Amino acid sequence: LQTRLQAGQGYGNTLKCVLTVYRNESLAGFFKGMSFPLASIGIYSSVVFGVFSNTQRFLSQLRHGDPAAAPSLPDMTLASIAAGVVSVGIGTPVELVKIRLQMQTQPYTKANFKLKSTVPGSTVYRGPIHCLRTILQKEGIAGVYRGNVAMLLRDVPGYCAYFIPYAVFCDWITPDGSISPNPFSIWVAGGVAGAVSWALCTPMDVVKSRLQADGVYLNQYKGTLDCMLQSYQNEGLKVFCRGLMVNTMRGFPSSAAMFLGYELSLKAMKRCQTDTNP
């Protein structure tokens, strides 16, 4: 829904988008492009959380001589920026394949667009591997990383608004005297952080989605700035809020589960290490 609302045409609001996708593509339409992100989400999340945690420990060691020292706000900010930069290298190809698969049935009707040989609305890619191989063959490595600047502008501030609110909110709702937050506190703090982060980075998410969807049938945008200018000229400022509700609603449960799984996994591994090496 997020991709269709941000990069598609004729979907209107969220409810209309749901009805249109279901009417035209049945339930299968809601799961297009899911396999590639599903297969890579474990690696992606592990790298992002690992970079954030290790950068924090490195900065604490550098500043205080103790990697376990509580990180300061500047340390968390630098760690979030590092996580955002690294995420682009892994996440851009995954996002590109997902969006191309989701948008390949999108009809295009504007006569002034130069269409490719493929008929709009027909299937271009047979699956994620075929999609990635086709992009590599026709567009090269640069094509695989299409939209990386927009994704960088989305993820760097996005992860700052992800990890920092989580740490602050988690600390705020944890009862005094507790050594570590309970699972409910982690779940709530993670959900709030996810909702805040996605709400703030939705404008650049719109630009990224449009750049990556561009290329299935059209070559409309020359780059990130051109995409922003064309989108604003054609649809006004409201275009940068497309998918805001979907992003925010999705951000809470997915981030709540992500942080809860991360924190519980860390506790379990630390417990195993303690049992193994008393």
PDB file of C-alpha atoms in Angstrom, residues 109-204:
ATOM      1  CA  THR A 109      -1.495   7.055 -19.137  1.00  0.00           C
ATOM      2  CA  LYS A 110       0.411  10.335 -19.553  1.00  0.00           C
ATOM      3  CA  ALA A 111       1.134  10.753 -23.260  1.00  0.00           C
ATOM      4  CA  ASN A 112       4.180  12.944 -22.794  1.00  0.00           C
ATOM      5  CA  PHE A 113       6.134  10.172 -21.064  1.00  0.00           C
ATOM      6  CA  LYS A 114       8.514   8.196 -23.224  1.00  0.00           C
ATOM      7  CA  LEU A 115       7.500   4.605 -22.654  1.00  0.00           C
ATOM      8  CA  LYS A 116       9.813   1.653 -23.003  1.00  0.00           C
ATOM      9  CA  SER A 117       9.020  -1.217 -25.347  1.00  0.00           C
ATOM     10  CA  THR A 118       7.155  -3.123 -22.639  1.00  0.00           C
ATOM     11  CA  VAL A 119       3.426  -2.438 -22.580  1.00  0.00           C
ATOM     12  CA  PRO A 120       2.395  -0.605 -19.358  1.00  0.00           C
ATOM     13  CA  GLY A 121       0.449  -2.817 -17.000  1.00  0.00           C
ATOM     14  CA  SER A 122       2.036  -6.041 -18.257  1.00  0.00           C
ATOM     15  CA  THR A 123       4.407  -8.197 -16.239  1.00  0.00           C
ATOM     16  CA  VAL A 124       8.034  -7.186 -16.711  1.00  0.00           C
ATOM     17  CA  TYR A 125       9.726  -9.297 -14.022  1.00  0.00           C
ATOM     18  CA  ARG A 126       9.000 -12.959 -13.277  1.00  0.00           C
ATOM     19  CA  GLY A 127      10.308 -12.764  -9.713  1.00  0.00           C
ATOM     20  CA  PRO A 128      12.949 -11.130  -7.473  1.00  0.00           C
ATOM     21  CA  ILE A 129      15.965 -12.914  -8.995  1.00  0.00           C
ATOM     22  CA  HIS A 130      14.818 -12.193 -12.542  1.00  0.00           C
ATOM     23  CA  CYS A 131      14.148  -8.581 -11.527  1.00  0.00           C
ATOM     24  CA  LEU A 132      17.636  -8.126 -10.054  1.00  0.00           C
ATOM     25  CA  ARG A 133      19.303  -9.833 -13.025  1.00  0.00           C
ATOM     26  CA  THR A 134      17.337  -7.711 -15.516  1.00  0.00           C
ATOM     27  CA  ILE A 135      18.256  -4.471 -13.740  1.00  0.00           C
ATOM     28  CA  LEU A 136      21.934  -5.483 -13.659  1.00  0.00           C
ATOM     29  CA  GLN A 137      21.933  -6.322 -17.357  1.00  0.00           C
ATOM     30  CA  LYS A 138      20.130  -3.175 -18.496  1.00  0.00           C
ATOM     31  CA  GLU A 139      21.237  -0.577 -15.960  1.00  0.00           C
ATOM     32  CA  GLY A 140      24.376  -1.965 -14.334  1.00  0.00           C
ATOM     33  CA  ILE A 141      25.429  -1.492 -10.701  1.00  0.00           C
ATOM     34  CA  ALA A 142      24.241   2.124 -10.809  1.00  0.00           C
ATOM     35  CA  GLY A 143      20.757   0.836 -11.615  1.00  0.00           C
ATOM     36  CA  VAL A 144      20.788  -1.541  -8.651  1.00  0.00           C
ATOM     37  CA  TYR A 145      21.564   1.424  -6.387  1.00  0.00           C
ATOM     38  CA  ARG A 146      19.009   3.757  -7.955  1.00  0.00           C
ATOM     39  CA  GLY A 147      17.532   5.983  -5.259  1.00  0.00           C
ATOM     40  CA  ASN A 148      20.487   5.528  -2.896  1.00  0.00           C
ATOM     41  CA  VAL A 149      20.862   9.289  -2.277  1.00  0.00           C
ATOM     42  CA  ALA A 150      17.192   9.596  -1.357  1.00  0.00           C
ATOM     43  CA  MET A 151      17.494   6.522   0.841  1.00  0.00           C
ATOM     44  CA  LEU A 152      20.551   8.031   2.551  1.00  0.00           C
ATOM     45  CA  LEU A 153      18.605  11.236   3.204  1.00  0.00           C
ATOM     46  CA  ARG A 154      15.777   9.100   4.575  1.00  0.00           C
ATOM     47  CA  ASP A 155      17.726   6.626   6.701  1.00  0.00           C
ATOM     48  CA  VAL A 156      20.354   8.827   8.390  1.00  0.00           C
ATOM     49  CA  PRO A 157      17.822  11.147  10.094  1.00  0.00           C
ATOM     50  CA  GLY A 158      15.376   8.239  10.211  1.00  0.00           C
ATOM     51  CA  TYR A 159      17.653   6.085  12.364  1.00  0.00           C
ATOM     52  CA  CYS A 160      18.460   9.065  14.593  1.00  0.00           C
ATOM     53  CA  ALA A 161      14.695   9.361  15.143  1.00  0.00           C
ATOM     54  CA  TYR A 162      14.574   5.590  15.686  1.00  0.00           C
ATOM     55  CA  PHE A 163      17.286   4.691  18.171  1.00  0.00           C
ATOM     56  CA  ILE A 164      17.362   7.907  20.223  1.00  0.00           C
ATOM     57  CA  PRO A 165      13.603   8.091  21.001  1.00  0.00           C
ATOM     58  CA  TYR A 166      13.709   4.366  21.820  1.00  0.00           C
ATOM     59  CA  ALA A 167      16.484   4.848  24.392  1.00  0.00           C
ATOM     60  CA  VAL A 168      14.865   7.953  25.881  1.00  0.00           C
ATOM     61  CA  PHE A 169      11.331   6.559  26.030  1.00  0.00           C
ATOM     62  CA  CYS A 170      12.491   3.167  27.286  1.00  0.00           C
ATOM     63  CA  ASP A 171      14.405   4.858  30.114  1.00  0.00           C
ATOM     64  CA  TRP A 172      11.414   7.076  30.889  1.00  0.00           C
ATOM     65  CA  ILE A 173       8.877   4.253  31.300  1.00  0.00           C
ATOM     66  CA  THR A 174      11.222   1.860  33.122  1.00  0.00           C
ATOM     67  CA  PRO A 175      10.433   1.885  36.875  1.00  0.00           C
ATOM     68  CA  ASP A 176      13.073   3.353  39.184  1.00  0.00           C
ATOM     69  CA  GLY A 177      15.340   0.740  40.678  1.00  0.00           C
ATOM     70  CA  SER A 178      15.003  -1.678  37.769  1.00  0.00           C
ATOM     71  CA  ILE A 179      18.280  -2.945  36.334  1.00  0.00           C
ATOM     72  CA  SER A 180      16.826  -3.292  32.836  1.00  0.00           C
ATOM     73  CA  PRO A 181      13.496  -2.492  31.185  1.00  0.00           C
ATOM     74  CA  ASN A 182      10.795  -5.162  31.216  1.00  0.00           C
ATOM     75  CA  PRO A 183       9.500  -6.650  27.939  1.00  0.00           C
ATOM     76  CA  PHE A 184       6.404  -4.449  27.923  1.00  0.00           C
ATOM     77  CA  SER A 185       8.511  -1.284  28.273  1.00  0.00           C
ATOM     78  CA  ILE A 186      10.743  -2.447  25.420  1.00  0.00           C
ATOM     79  CA  TRP A 187       7.724  -3.219  23.236  1.00  0.00           C
ATOM     80  CA  VAL A 188       6.044   0.148  23.836  1.00  0.00           C
ATOM     81  CA  ALA A 189       9.268   2.152  23.464  1.00  0.00           C
ATOM     82  CA  GLY A 190      10.156   0.316  20.261  1.00  0.00           C
ATOM     83  CA  GLY A 191       6.702   0.903  18.813  1.00  0.00           C
ATOM     84  CA  VAL A 192       6.752   4.619  19.621  1.00  0.00           C
ATOM     85  CA  ALA A 193      10.254   4.952  18.138  1.00  0.00           C
ATOM     86  CA  GLY A 194       9.144   3.226  14.949  1.00  0.00           C
ATOM     87  CA  ALA A 195       6.046   5.389  14.551  1.00  0.00           C
ATOM     88  CA  VAL A 196       8.031   8.605  15.165  1.00  0.00           C
ATOM     89  CA  SER A 197      10.818   7.591  12.797  1.00  0.00           C
ATOM     90  CA  TRP A 198       8.534   6.626   9.913  1.00  0.00           C
ATOM     91  CA  ALA A 199       6.419   9.745  10.328  1.00  0.00           C
ATOM     92  CA  LEU A 200       9.499  11.986  10.094  1.00  0.00           C
ATOM     93  CA  CYS A 201      11.112  10.221   7.144  1.00  0.00           C
ATOM     94  CA  THR A 202       7.960   9.793   5.025  1.00  0.00           C
ATOM     95  CA  PRO A 203       8.743  12.800   2.735  1.00  0.00           C
ATOM     96  CA  MET A 204      12.078  11.306   1.645  1.00  0.00           C
TER      97      MET A 204
END
